[in-house]
XYZ file of C-alpha atoms in Angstrom:
300
model
C 26.980 18.802 9.295
C 28.507 15.678 10.825
C 29.779 12.760 8.736
C 26.860 10.466 9.718
C 24.355 13.182 8.788
C 25.978 13.452 5.362
C 25.656 9.697 4.850
C 21.989 9.765 5.754
C 21.216 12.694 3.459
C 22.941 10.944 0.571
C 20.943 7.783 1.290
C 17.695 9.756 1.422
C 18.417 11.444 -1.917
C 19.190 8.070 -3.494
C 15.914 6.585 -2.246
C 13.747 9.524 -3.249
C 15.398 10.571 -6.520
C 17.137 7.553 -8.019
C 14.849 4.788 -6.766
C 11.685 6.941 -6.647
C 10.514 5.325 -3.423
C 7.318 6.584 -1.820
C 7.597 9.154 1.011
C 6.423 6.453 3.450
C 9.201 4.081 2.343
C 11.806 6.850 2.474
C 10.823 7.693 6.061
C 10.940 4.048 7.147
C 14.284 3.347 5.453
C 15.789 6.543 6.824
C 14.714 5.703 10.370
C 16.257 2.223 10.099
C 19.469 3.645 8.618
C 19.785 6.263 11.355
C 19.431 3.614 14.060
C 22.141 1.447 12.501
C 24.517 4.361 11.900
C 24.124 5.542 15.488
C 24.493 2.045 16.941
C 27.550 1.138 14.841
C 29.254 4.516 15.066
C 29.979 4.424 11.318
C 31.481 7.662 10.008
C 31.767 6.829 6.310
C 30.576 4.418 3.624
C 33.593 2.164 4.123
C 32.583 1.525 7.723
C 29.028 0.710 6.712
C 30.119 -1.519 3.832
C 32.291 -3.487 6.272
C 29.304 -4.454 8.460
C 28.443 -8.131 8.206
C 25.781 -10.621 9.240
C 27.002 -10.705 12.848
C 26.673 -6.920 13.134
C 23.161 -6.922 11.703
C 22.135 -9.866 13.865
C 23.312 -8.085 17.002
C 21.608 -4.846 15.994
C 18.304 -6.574 15.273
C 18.535 -8.543 18.515
C 18.797 -5.246 20.358
C 15.785 -3.934 18.461
C 13.799 -7.080 19.236
C 14.528 -6.599 22.938
C 12.709 -3.268 22.590
C 9.563 -5.099 21.505
C 9.976 -5.100 17.721
C 7.526 -7.539 16.087
C 8.464 -10.191 13.533
C 6.884 -8.205 10.694
C 8.664 -4.980 11.697
C 11.966 -6.818 12.121
C 11.641 -8.259 8.616
C 10.983 -4.776 7.201
C 13.936 -3.317 9.085
C 16.261 -6.054 7.855
C 15.194 -5.388 4.269
C 15.894 -1.672 4.720
C 19.340 -2.320 6.218
C 20.336 -4.745 3.483
C 19.436 -2.089 0.923
C 21.543 0.463 2.826
C 24.589 -1.813 2.945
C 24.212 -2.624 -0.751
C 24.283 1.112 -1.483
C 27.325 1.487 0.794
C 29.172 -1.112 -1.288
C 28.458 0.815 -4.490
C 29.831 3.962 -2.839
C 33.082 2.201 -1.942
C 33.641 0.715 -5.382
C 32.751 -2.855 -4.450
C 29.141 -3.334 -5.632
C 29.737 -7.050 -6.327
C 30.838 -7.863 -2.779
C 28.563 -10.548 -1.276
C 25.841 -9.117 0.980
C 25.470 -10.253 4.594
C 23.762 -13.658 4.628
C 21.018 -13.193 7.171
C 17.451 -14.440 6.993
C 14.569 -12.475 8.379
C 12.106 -13.885 10.912
C 9.539 -16.351 9.617
C 6.226 -14.582 9.127
C 2.778 -16.063 9.361
C 0.886 -14.742 6.357
C -2.560 -13.591 7.360
C -5.553 -13.492 5.071
C -6.952 -10.195 3.796
C -10.335 -9.311 5.313
C -12.749 -8.291 2.557
C -15.921 -6.289 3.116
C -19.246 -7.181 1.526
C -20.431 -5.335 -1.610
C -23.142 -3.616 0.449
C -20.605 -2.516 3.070
C -18.282 -1.190 0.357
C -21.069 0.943 -1.067
C -22.196 2.058 2.400
C -18.640 3.095 3.273
C -18.335 5.168 0.104
C -21.665 6.841 0.781
C -20.745 7.258 4.452
C -17.537 9.195 3.776
C -19.504 11.462 1.432
C -22.242 12.105 3.970
C -19.852 12.801 6.866
C -17.463 15.149 5.031
C -17.387 18.772 6.176
C -17.814 20.023 2.595
C -19.755 18.522 -0.283
C -16.863 18.478 -2.737
C -14.623 16.742 -0.182
C -17.260 14.067 0.297
C -17.527 13.599 -3.464
C -13.728 13.351 -3.647
C -13.412 10.676 -0.974
C -16.319 8.720 -2.426
C -14.658 8.741 -5.862
C -11.367 7.501 -4.400
C -13.081 4.601 -2.602
C -14.952 3.678 -5.780
C -11.623 3.426 -7.598
C -10.279 1.106 -4.887
C -13.303 -1.183 -4.775
C -14.596 -0.826 -8.340
C -11.235 -0.991 -10.118
C -8.932 -2.630 -7.565
C -6.479 0.265 -7.438
C -4.027 0.761 -4.622
C -4.644 4.029 -2.822
C -1.313 5.405 -4.085
C -2.349 4.543 -7.647
C -5.670 6.333 -7.286
C -4.008 9.430 -5.840
C -1.369 9.465 -8.597
C -4.025 10.129 -11.262
C -3.816 13.537 -12.887
C -6.099 15.741 -14.917
C -4.719 14.053 -18.028
C -6.435 10.793 -17.016
C -9.956 12.212 -17.198
C -12.607 11.965 -18.374
C -12.348 8.257 -17.591
C -13.115 5.848 -20.393
C -13.958 2.182 -20.226
C -10.288 1.325 -19.626
C -7.708 3.159 -17.504
C -3.941 2.723 -17.842
C -2.522 2.565 -14.306
C 1.139 2.850 -13.328
C 1.752 0.611 -10.333
C 4.709 -0.704 -8.363
C 8.007 -0.799 -10.214
C 6.571 1.674 -12.751
C 4.737 -1.282 -14.306
C 1.670 -0.299 -16.304
C -1.562 -2.254 -16.605
C -5.003 -1.741 -18.084
C -7.970 -1.702 -15.716
C -11.630 -1.737 -16.815
C -13.638 1.124 -15.312
C -17.269 0.509 -14.405
C -19.908 3.170 -15.181
C -20.478 3.710 -11.439
C -16.792 4.524 -10.976
C -16.776 6.923 -13.921
C -19.876 8.605 -12.533
C -18.362 9.029 -9.058
C -15.196 10.611 -10.491
C -17.236 12.889 -12.761
C -19.334 14.046 -9.796
C -16.177 14.913 -7.882
C -14.751 16.881 -10.816
C -17.992 18.819 -11.151
C -18.026 19.662 -7.438
C -14.314 20.435 -6.999
C -13.438 24.115 -6.514
C -10.008 23.564 -8.051
C -9.318 23.888 -11.795
C -8.683 20.684 -13.692
C -5.075 20.790 -14.920
C -3.612 17.949 -16.971
C -0.288 18.271 -15.142
C -1.761 18.456 -11.622
C -3.123 15.721 -9.331
C -6.753 14.839 -9.967
C -7.528 14.512 -6.269
C -6.784 17.670 -4.278
C -6.543 18.362 -0.588
C -8.585 21.057 1.139
C -5.968 23.700 0.268
C -5.491 22.568 -3.307
C -2.356 20.469 -2.909
C -2.072 16.727 -3.608
C -4.453 14.682 -1.467
C -2.714 12.901 1.404
C -3.756 9.230 1.706
C -4.038 9.741 5.456
C -7.052 11.972 4.897
C -8.875 9.192 3.047
C -7.955 6.716 5.774
C -9.321 9.040 8.469
C -12.549 9.599 6.553
C -13.032 5.855 6.165
C -12.266 5.286 9.853
C -15.095 7.680 10.794
C -17.473 6.006 8.361
C -16.736 2.450 9.485
C -17.207 3.458 13.121
C -20.591 4.963 12.288
C -21.544 1.813 10.385
C -20.323 -0.513 13.124
C -17.706 -2.160 10.878
C -14.434 -3.630 12.204
C -11.065 -1.874 12.103
C -10.069 -4.178 9.248
C -12.404 -2.198 6.945
C -9.617 0.023 5.596
C -9.113 1.564 2.149
C -6.774 -1.292 1.234
C -9.456 -3.788 2.293
C -11.562 -2.448 -0.571
C -8.906 -3.610 -3.021
C -8.929 -7.021 -1.318
C -12.696 -7.062 -1.652
C -12.467 -6.261 -5.370
C -10.211 -9.287 -5.868
C -12.179 -11.636 -3.619
C -15.540 -10.820 -5.170
C -14.190 -11.203 -8.722
C -12.716 -14.583 -7.815
C -16.019 -15.607 -6.292
C -17.754 -14.749 -9.572
C -15.436 -17.014 -11.539
C -12.475 -14.818 -12.525
C -9.318 -16.841 -13.211
C -6.108 -16.173 -11.289
C -4.089 -15.011 -14.288
C -6.644 -12.371 -15.199
C -6.878 -11.304 -11.573
C -3.086 -11.032 -11.399
C -3.123 -8.658 -14.368
C -5.939 -6.545 -12.930
C -4.190 -6.186 -9.566
C -0.737 -5.568 -11.016
C 0.902 -8.359 -9.019
C 4.439 -9.232 -10.110
C 3.969 -12.906 -9.259
C 1.026 -15.278 -9.303
C 1.851 -16.266 -5.726
C 0.673 -12.866 -4.493
C -2.672 -13.429 -6.206
C -3.167 -17.008 -5.004
C -3.863 -15.814 -1.466
C -7.321 -14.787 -2.672
C -8.242 -18.426 -3.277
C -7.860 -18.907 0.481
C -9.833 -15.754 1.192
C -12.692 -16.908 -1.001
C -12.738 -20.365 0.599
C -12.699 -18.751 4.039
C -15.634 -16.510 3.109
C -17.629 -19.461 1.780
C -16.982 -21.411 4.980
C -18.177 -18.537 7.159
C -21.319 -18.208 5.013
C -21.975 -21.944 5.291
C -21.570 -21.937 9.046
C -23.931 -19.010 9.519
C -26.592 -20.320 7.141
C -26.576 -24.085 7.549
C -29.328 -25.223 9.991
C -27.145 -27.825 11.651
C -24.243 -25.405 12.159
C -26.590 -22.700 13.443
C -28.130 -25.184 15.887
C -24.722 -26.215 17.193
């Protein structure tokens, strides 16, 4: 094993074990770290800890010349800053000032919600198009948790047998291991119960609730693929993703009069600023409805 390989393995173990980052985040951070290590020629933590803003700026400029977008550049910079912070802890200088480098300015786009009818049609569509009945019931239950309870897909797939049968309130562990209480509608409870009844796998309190075809933990990619097939069949845009169902949950609640603080708690947002984007979404939806329905606008 070469010295750079040892650095990368240590970084991966820190991300996965100490920080408990998701597999997706670990892969992304590892890829960014490998590119920087290879480009800089660093052989140990001291060499990495010595890298400064000029080094990162030059590295990112090279990446941008390869066609890296603003959003991807911002993500890569965040990953590299985390790597260099870890390098400083490994060299005994955790309090050393980090490289002062700002990421590219990002234009924040609005989430694209689906209508309540489309959300229900998508859930029914994935069930109807699945190759086995229990798989269809599984995917339908997952989508109901996203739209009916506002869960992130990772939160839904982290549920175990200990979480069922679902009651009127579910305790969800979200980002940063922060827990929140989420009301569960009867339709959501029914969808999950139907999946449990149809599943060929035993319900174990210590095992994932949602299983893959071979009995292992369900990969979120399988749900995304099932929804992609359903939205194509329904003629819905590519923006109709599993995460869009969570956006729809928030937008529709706001449209029915929910206040931002309550919505923040339901979504598990760390800051109110993350929730405030839905006020823009709701206004945007109302404007589109007005333009399509108003006689004068329709005439124009």
